[in-house]
PDB file of C-alpha atoms in Angstrom:
ATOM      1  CA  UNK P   1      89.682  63.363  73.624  1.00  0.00           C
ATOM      2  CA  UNK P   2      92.658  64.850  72.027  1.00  0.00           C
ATOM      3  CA  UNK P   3      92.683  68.599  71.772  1.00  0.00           C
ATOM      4  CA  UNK P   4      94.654  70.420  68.630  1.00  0.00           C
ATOM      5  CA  UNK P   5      96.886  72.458  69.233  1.00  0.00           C
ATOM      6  CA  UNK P   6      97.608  71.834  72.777  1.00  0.00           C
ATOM      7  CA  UNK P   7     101.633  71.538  74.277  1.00  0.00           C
ATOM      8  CA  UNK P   8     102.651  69.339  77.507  1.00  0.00           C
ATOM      9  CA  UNK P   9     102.923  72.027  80.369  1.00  0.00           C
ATOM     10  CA  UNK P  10     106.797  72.790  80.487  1.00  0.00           C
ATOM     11  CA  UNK P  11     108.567  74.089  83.465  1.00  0.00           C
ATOM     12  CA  UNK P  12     108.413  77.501  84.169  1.00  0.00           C
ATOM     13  CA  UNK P  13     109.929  79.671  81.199  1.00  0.00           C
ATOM     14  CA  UNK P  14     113.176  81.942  81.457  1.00  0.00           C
ATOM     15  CA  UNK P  15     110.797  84.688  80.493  1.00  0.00           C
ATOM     16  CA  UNK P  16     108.551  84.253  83.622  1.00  0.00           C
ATOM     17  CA  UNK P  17     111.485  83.984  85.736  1.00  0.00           C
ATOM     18  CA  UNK P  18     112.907  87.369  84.633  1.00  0.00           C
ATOM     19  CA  UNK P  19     109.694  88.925  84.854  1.00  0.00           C
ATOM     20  CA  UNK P  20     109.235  87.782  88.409  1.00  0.00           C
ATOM     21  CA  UNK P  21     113.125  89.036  89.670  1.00  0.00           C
ATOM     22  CA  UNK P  22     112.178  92.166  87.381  1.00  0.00           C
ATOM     23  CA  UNK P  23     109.070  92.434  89.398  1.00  0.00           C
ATOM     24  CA  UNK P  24     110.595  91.891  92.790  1.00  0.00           C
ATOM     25  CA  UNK P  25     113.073  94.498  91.998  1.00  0.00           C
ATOM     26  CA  UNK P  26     110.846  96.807  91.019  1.00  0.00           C
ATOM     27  CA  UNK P  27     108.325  96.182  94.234  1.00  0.00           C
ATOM     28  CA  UNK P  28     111.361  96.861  96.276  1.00  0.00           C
ATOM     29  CA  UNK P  29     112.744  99.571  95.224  1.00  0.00           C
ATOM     30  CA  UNK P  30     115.849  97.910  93.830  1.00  0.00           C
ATOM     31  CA  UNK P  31     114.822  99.676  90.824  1.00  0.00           C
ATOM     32  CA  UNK P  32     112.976 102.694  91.546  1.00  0.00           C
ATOM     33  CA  UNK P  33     110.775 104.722  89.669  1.00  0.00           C
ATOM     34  CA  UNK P  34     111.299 106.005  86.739  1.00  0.00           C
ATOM     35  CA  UNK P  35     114.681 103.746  85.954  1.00  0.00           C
ATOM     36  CA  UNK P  36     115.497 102.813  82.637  1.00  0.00           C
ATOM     37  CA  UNK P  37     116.062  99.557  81.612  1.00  0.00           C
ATOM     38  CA  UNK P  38     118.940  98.804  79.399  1.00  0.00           C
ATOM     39  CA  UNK P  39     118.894  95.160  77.806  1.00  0.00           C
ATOM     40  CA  UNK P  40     122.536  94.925  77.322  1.00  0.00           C
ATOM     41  CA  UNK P  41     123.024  95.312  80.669  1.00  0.00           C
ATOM     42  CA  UNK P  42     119.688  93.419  82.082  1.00  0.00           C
ATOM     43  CA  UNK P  43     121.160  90.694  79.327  1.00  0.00           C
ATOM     44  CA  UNK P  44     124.201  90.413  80.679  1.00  0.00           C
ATOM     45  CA  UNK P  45     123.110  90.084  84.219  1.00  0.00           C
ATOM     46  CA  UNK P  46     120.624  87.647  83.549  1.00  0.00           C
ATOM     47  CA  UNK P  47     123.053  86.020  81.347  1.00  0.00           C
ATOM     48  CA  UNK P  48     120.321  85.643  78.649  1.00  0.00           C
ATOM     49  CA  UNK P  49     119.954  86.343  75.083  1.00  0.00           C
ATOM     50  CA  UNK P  50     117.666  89.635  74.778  1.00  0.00           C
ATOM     51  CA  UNK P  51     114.699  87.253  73.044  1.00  0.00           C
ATOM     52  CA  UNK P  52     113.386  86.100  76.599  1.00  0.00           C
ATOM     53  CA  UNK P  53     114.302  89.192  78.076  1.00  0.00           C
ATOM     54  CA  UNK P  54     112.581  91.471  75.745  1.00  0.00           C
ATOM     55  CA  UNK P  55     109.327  88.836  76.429  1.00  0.00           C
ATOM     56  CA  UNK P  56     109.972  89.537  80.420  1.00  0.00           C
ATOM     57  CA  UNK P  57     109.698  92.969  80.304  1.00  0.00           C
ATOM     58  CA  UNK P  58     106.811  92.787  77.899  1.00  0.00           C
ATOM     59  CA  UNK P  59     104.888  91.326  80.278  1.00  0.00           C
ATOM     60  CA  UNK P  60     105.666  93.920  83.123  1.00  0.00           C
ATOM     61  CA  UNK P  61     104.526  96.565  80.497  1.00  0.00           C
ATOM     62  CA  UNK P  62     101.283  94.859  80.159  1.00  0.00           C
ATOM     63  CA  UNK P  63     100.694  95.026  83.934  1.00  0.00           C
ATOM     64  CA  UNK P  64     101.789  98.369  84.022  1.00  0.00           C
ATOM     65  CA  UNK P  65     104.871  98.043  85.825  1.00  0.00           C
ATOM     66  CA  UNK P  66     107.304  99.627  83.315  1.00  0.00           C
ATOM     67  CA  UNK P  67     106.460 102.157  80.485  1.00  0.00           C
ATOM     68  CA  UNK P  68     107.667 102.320  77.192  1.00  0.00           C
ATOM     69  CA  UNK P  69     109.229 105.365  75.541  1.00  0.00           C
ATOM     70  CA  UNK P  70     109.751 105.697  72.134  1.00  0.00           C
ATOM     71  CA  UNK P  71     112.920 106.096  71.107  1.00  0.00           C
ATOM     72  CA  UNK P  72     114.082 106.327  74.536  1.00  0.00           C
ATOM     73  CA  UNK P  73     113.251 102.471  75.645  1.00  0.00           C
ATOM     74  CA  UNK P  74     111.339 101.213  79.000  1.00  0.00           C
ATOM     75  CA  UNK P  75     111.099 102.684  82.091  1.00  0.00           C
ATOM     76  CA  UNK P  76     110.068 102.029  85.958  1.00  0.00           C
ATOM     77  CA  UNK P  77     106.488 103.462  86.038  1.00  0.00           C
ATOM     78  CA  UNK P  78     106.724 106.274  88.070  1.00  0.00           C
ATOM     79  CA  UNK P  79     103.626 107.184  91.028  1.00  0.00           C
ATOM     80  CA  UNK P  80     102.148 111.030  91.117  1.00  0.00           C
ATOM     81  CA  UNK P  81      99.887 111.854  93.343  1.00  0.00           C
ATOM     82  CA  UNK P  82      97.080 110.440  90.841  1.00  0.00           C
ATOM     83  CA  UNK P  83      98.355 107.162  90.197  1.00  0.00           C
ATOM     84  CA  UNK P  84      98.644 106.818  94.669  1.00  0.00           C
ATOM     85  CA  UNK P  85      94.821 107.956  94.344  1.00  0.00           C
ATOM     86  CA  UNK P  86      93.676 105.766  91.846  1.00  0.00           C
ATOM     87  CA  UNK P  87      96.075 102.464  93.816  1.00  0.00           C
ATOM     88  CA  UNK P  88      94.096 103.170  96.879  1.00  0.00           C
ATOM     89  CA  UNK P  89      90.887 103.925  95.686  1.00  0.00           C
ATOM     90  CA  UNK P  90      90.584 100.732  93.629  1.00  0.00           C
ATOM     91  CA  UNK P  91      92.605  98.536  96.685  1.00  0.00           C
ATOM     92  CA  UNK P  92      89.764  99.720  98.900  1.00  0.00           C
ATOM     93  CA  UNK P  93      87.031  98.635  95.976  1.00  0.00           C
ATOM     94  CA  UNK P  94      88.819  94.835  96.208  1.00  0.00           C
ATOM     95  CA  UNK P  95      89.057  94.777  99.916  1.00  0.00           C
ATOM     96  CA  UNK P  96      85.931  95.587 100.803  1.00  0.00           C
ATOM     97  CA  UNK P  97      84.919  92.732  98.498  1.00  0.00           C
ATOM     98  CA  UNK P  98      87.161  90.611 100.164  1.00  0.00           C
ATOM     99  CA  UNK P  99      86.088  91.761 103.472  1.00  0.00           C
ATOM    100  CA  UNK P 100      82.687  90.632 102.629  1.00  0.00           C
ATOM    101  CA  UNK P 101      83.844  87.420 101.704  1.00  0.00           C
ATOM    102  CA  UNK P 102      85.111  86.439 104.463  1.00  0.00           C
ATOM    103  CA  UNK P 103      82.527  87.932 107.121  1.00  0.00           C
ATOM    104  CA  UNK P 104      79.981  85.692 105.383  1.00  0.00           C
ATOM    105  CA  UNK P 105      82.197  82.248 104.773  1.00  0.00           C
ATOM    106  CA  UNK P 106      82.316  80.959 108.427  1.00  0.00           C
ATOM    107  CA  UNK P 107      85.945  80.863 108.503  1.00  0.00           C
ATOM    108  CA  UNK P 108      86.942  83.859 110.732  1.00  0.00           C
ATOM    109  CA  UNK P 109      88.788  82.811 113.019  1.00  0.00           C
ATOM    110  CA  UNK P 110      91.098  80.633 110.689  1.00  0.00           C
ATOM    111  CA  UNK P 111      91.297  84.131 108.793  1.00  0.00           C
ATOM    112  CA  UNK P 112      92.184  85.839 111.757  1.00  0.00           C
ATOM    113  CA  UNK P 113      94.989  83.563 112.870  1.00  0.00           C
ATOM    114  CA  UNK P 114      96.686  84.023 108.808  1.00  0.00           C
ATOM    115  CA  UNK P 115      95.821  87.237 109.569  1.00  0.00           C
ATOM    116  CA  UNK P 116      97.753  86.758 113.036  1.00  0.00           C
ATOM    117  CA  UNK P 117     101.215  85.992 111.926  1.00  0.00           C
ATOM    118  CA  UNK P 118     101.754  88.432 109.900  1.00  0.00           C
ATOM    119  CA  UNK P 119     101.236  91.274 112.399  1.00  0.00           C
ATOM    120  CA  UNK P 120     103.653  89.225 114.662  1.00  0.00           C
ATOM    121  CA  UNK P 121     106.081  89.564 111.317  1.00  0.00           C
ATOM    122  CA  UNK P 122     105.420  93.216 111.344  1.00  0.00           C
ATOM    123  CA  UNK P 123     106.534  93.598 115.176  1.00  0.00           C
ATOM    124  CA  UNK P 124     109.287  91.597 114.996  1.00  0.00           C
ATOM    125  CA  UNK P 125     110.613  93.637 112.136  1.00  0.00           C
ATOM    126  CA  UNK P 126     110.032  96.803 114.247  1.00  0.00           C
ATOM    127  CA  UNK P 127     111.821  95.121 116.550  1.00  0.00           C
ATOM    128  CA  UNK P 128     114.522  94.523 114.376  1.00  0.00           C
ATOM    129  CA  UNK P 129     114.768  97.961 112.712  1.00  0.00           C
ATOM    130  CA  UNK P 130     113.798  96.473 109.462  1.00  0.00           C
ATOM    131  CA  UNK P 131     111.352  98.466 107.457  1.00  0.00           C
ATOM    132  CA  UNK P 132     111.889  96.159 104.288  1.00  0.00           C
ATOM    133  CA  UNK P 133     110.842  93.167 106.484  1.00  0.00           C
ATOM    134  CA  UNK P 134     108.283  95.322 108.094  1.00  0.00           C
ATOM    135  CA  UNK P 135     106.840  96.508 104.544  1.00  0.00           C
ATOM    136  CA  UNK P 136     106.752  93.140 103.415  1.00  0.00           C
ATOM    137  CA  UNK P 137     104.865  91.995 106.180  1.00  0.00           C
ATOM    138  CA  UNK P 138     102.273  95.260 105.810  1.00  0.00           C
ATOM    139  CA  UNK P 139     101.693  93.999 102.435  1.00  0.00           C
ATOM    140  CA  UNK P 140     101.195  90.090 103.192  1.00  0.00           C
ATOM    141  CA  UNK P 141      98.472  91.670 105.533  1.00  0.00           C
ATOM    142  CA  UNK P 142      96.407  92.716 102.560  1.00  0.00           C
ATOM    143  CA  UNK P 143      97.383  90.029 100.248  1.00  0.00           C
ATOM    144  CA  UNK P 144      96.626  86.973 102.957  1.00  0.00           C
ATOM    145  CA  UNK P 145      93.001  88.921 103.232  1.00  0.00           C
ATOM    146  CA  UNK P 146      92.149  89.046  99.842  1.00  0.00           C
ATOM    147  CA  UNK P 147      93.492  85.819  99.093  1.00  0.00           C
ATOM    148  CA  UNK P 148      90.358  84.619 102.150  1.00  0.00           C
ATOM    149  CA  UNK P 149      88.336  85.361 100.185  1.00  0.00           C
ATOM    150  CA  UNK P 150      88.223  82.607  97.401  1.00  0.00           C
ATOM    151  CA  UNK P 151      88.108  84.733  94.551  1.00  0.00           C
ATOM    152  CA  UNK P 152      90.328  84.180  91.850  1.00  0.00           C
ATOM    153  CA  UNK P 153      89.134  87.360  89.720  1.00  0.00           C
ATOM    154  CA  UNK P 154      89.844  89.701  93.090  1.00  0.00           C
ATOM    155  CA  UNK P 155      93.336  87.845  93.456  1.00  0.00           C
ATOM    156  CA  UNK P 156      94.005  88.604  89.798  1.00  0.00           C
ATOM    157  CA  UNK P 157      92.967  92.273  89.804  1.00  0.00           C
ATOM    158  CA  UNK P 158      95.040  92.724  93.552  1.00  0.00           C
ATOM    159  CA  UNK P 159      98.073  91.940  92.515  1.00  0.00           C
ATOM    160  CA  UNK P 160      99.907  94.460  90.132  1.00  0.00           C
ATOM    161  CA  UNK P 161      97.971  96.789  92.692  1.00  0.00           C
ATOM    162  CA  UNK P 162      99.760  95.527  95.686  1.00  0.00           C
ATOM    163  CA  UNK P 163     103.426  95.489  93.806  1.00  0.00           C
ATOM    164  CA  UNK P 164     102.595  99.167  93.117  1.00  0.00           C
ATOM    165  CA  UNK P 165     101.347  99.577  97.173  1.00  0.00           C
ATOM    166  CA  UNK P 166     104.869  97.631  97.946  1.00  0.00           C
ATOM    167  CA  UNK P 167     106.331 101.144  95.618  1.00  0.00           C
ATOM    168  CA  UNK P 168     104.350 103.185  98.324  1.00  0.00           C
ATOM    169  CA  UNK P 169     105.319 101.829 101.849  1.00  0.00           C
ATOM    170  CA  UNK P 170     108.818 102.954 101.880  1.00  0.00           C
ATOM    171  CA  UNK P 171     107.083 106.677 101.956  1.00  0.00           C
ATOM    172  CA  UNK P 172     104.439 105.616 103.784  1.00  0.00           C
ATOM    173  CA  UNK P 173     106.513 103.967 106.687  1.00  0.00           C
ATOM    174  CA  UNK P 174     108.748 107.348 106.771  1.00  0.00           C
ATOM    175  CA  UNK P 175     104.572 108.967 108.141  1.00  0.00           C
ATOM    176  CA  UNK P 176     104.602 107.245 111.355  1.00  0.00           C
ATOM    177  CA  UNK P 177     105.442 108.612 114.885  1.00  0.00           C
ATOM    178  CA  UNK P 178     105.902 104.866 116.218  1.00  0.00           C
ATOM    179  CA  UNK P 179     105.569 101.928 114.570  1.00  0.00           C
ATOM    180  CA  UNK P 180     103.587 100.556 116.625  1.00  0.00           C
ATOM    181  CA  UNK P 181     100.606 102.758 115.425  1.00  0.00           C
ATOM    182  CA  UNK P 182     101.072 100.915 112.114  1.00  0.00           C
ATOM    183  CA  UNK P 183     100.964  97.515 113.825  1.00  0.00           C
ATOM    184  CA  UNK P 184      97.593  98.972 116.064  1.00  0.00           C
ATOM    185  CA  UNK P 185      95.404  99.574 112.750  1.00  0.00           C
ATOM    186  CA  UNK P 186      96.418  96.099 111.455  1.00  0.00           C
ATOM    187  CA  UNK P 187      95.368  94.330 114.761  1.00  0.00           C
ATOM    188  CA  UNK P 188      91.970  96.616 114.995  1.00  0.00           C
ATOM    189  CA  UNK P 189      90.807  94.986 112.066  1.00  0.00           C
ATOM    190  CA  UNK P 190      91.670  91.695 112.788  1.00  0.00           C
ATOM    191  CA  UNK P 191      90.024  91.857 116.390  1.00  0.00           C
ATOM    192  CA  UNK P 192      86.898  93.022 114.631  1.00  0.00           C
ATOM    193  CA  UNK P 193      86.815  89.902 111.988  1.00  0.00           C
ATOM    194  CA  UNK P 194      87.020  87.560 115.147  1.00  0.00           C
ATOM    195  CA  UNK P 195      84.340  89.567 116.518  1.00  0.00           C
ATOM    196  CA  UNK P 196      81.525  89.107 113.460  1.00  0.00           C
ATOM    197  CA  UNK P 197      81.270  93.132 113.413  1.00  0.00           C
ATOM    198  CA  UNK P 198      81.252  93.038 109.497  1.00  0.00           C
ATOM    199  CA  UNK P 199      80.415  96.740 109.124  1.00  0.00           C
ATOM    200  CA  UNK P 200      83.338  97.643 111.701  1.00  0.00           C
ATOM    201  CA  UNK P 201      85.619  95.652 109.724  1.00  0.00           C
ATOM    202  CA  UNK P 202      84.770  97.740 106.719  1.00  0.00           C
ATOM    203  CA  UNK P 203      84.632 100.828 108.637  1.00  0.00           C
ATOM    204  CA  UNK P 204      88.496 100.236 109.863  1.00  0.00           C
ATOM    205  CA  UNK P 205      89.962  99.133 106.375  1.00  0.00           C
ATOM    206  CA  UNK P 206      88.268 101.895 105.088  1.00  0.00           C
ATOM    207  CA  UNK P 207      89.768 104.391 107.805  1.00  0.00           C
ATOM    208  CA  UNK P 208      93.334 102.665 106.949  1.00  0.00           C
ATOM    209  CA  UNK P 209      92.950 102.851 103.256  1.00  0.00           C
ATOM    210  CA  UNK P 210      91.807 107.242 104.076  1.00  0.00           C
ATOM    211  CA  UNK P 211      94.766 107.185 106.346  1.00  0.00           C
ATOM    212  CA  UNK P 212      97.421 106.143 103.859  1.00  0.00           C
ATOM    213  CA  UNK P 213      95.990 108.219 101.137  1.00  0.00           C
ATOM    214  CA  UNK P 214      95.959 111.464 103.510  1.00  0.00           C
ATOM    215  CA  UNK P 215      99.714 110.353 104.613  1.00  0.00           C
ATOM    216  CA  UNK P 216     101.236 109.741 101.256  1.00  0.00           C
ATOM    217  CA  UNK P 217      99.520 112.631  99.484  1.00  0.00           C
ATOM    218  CA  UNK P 218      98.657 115.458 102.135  1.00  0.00           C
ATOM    219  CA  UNK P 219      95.519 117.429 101.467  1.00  0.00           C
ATOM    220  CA  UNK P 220      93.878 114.739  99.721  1.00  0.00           C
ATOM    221  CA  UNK P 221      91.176 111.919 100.371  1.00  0.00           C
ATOM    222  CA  UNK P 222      89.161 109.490  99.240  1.00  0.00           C
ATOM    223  CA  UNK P 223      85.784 111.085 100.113  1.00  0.00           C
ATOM    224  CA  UNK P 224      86.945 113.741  97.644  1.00  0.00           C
ATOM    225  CA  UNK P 225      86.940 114.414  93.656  1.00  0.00           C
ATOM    226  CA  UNK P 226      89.568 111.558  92.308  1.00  0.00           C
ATOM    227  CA  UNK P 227      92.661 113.266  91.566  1.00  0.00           C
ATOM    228  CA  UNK P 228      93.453 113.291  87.679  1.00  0.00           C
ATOM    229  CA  UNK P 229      96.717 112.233  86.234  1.00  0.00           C
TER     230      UNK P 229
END
């Protein structure tokens, strides 16, 4: 049956693709919070007309990522206290969906061993002295677990919350005595998924999530009144 309206699937648009090096940049710190985003210059170093560009960062207001100013343009969104809060708080929500997921698919130990490799990526950047590679590895963790669980609606809602977590860890990693303490938490939950202890599991991301909350805003906690913006 033929369907109105309907276009062949094209490649992927110069739009998305400045959207995702926009994204990347932003996730990394390349451009930090509260950066302003000038299209003659983004233009020029895309070497793209400001139409697609424009439509890039459009789509990175939408998901919250940059924040429009009038008269003054678009900016890197930038993270109080609140906004740290209200990541975590709602990360924990989707984990400890995920978590569920996964405790009740049969498919732990294939989980675990994901799961595996990228706590060896997260040693061997220690190793290495690399906290971007180390980051980056923190934060497949959390994406390689939700992504266990099969849900394309927790997926979708995860991940503009774990490019604004990526925004976090360079603070975050800057909290630890050793960074092997890091790598410890990771590997405590992952020895309790092979082990079937669902309510451990939760209790440990839980205790990780309350960590990073207590590290990146002292004083503060998830047990408590929400912080308001």
């Amino acid at each position: 049956m033929a369907l109105p309206d309907i276009s062949p699937v094209s490649r992927e648009s110069t739009a998305e693709i400045i959207a995702r090096q926009l994204r990347d940049a932003i996730m990394r710190g390349a451009l930090p919070p509260g950066t302003q985003l000038g299209e003659t210059e983004l233009a020029s170093q895309f070497q793209v007309s400001r139409g697609p560009l424009r439509e890039a960062m459009q789509r990175l207001v939408s998901e919250g990522l940059l924040r429009a100013e009038r008269h003054r343009g678009l900016f890197v969104i930038d993270l109080g206290p609140a906004d740290v809060y209200d990541i975590y708080s709602t990360r924990s929500a989707i984990e400890r969906e995920a978590v569920i997921r996964v405790m009740r698919g049969g498919n732990r130990e294939i989980v675990a061993l994901a799961l595996d490799e990228t706590v060896r990526a997260m040693a061997a950047a220690a190793d290495d002295d690399d906290p971007t590679a180390l980051s980056d590895a923190d934060l497949k963790f959390h994406e390689a677990l939700i992504a266990a669980s099969g849900s394309p609606r927790l997926i979708r809602m995860a991940r503009t919350l774990l490019i604004e977590t990526r925004m976090c860890l360079a603070e975050l990693q800057r909290t630890y005595q050793a960074v092997e303490e890091r790598v410890g938490e990771h590997n405590q939950i992952i020895q309790a998924i092979r082990s079937g202890d669902e309510a451990q599991v939760l209790t440990l991301l839980e205790a990780h999530m309350e960590d990073a909350v207590q590290r990146l805003i002292p004083g503060a906690s998830l047990h408590a009144t929400p912080l308001k913006p």
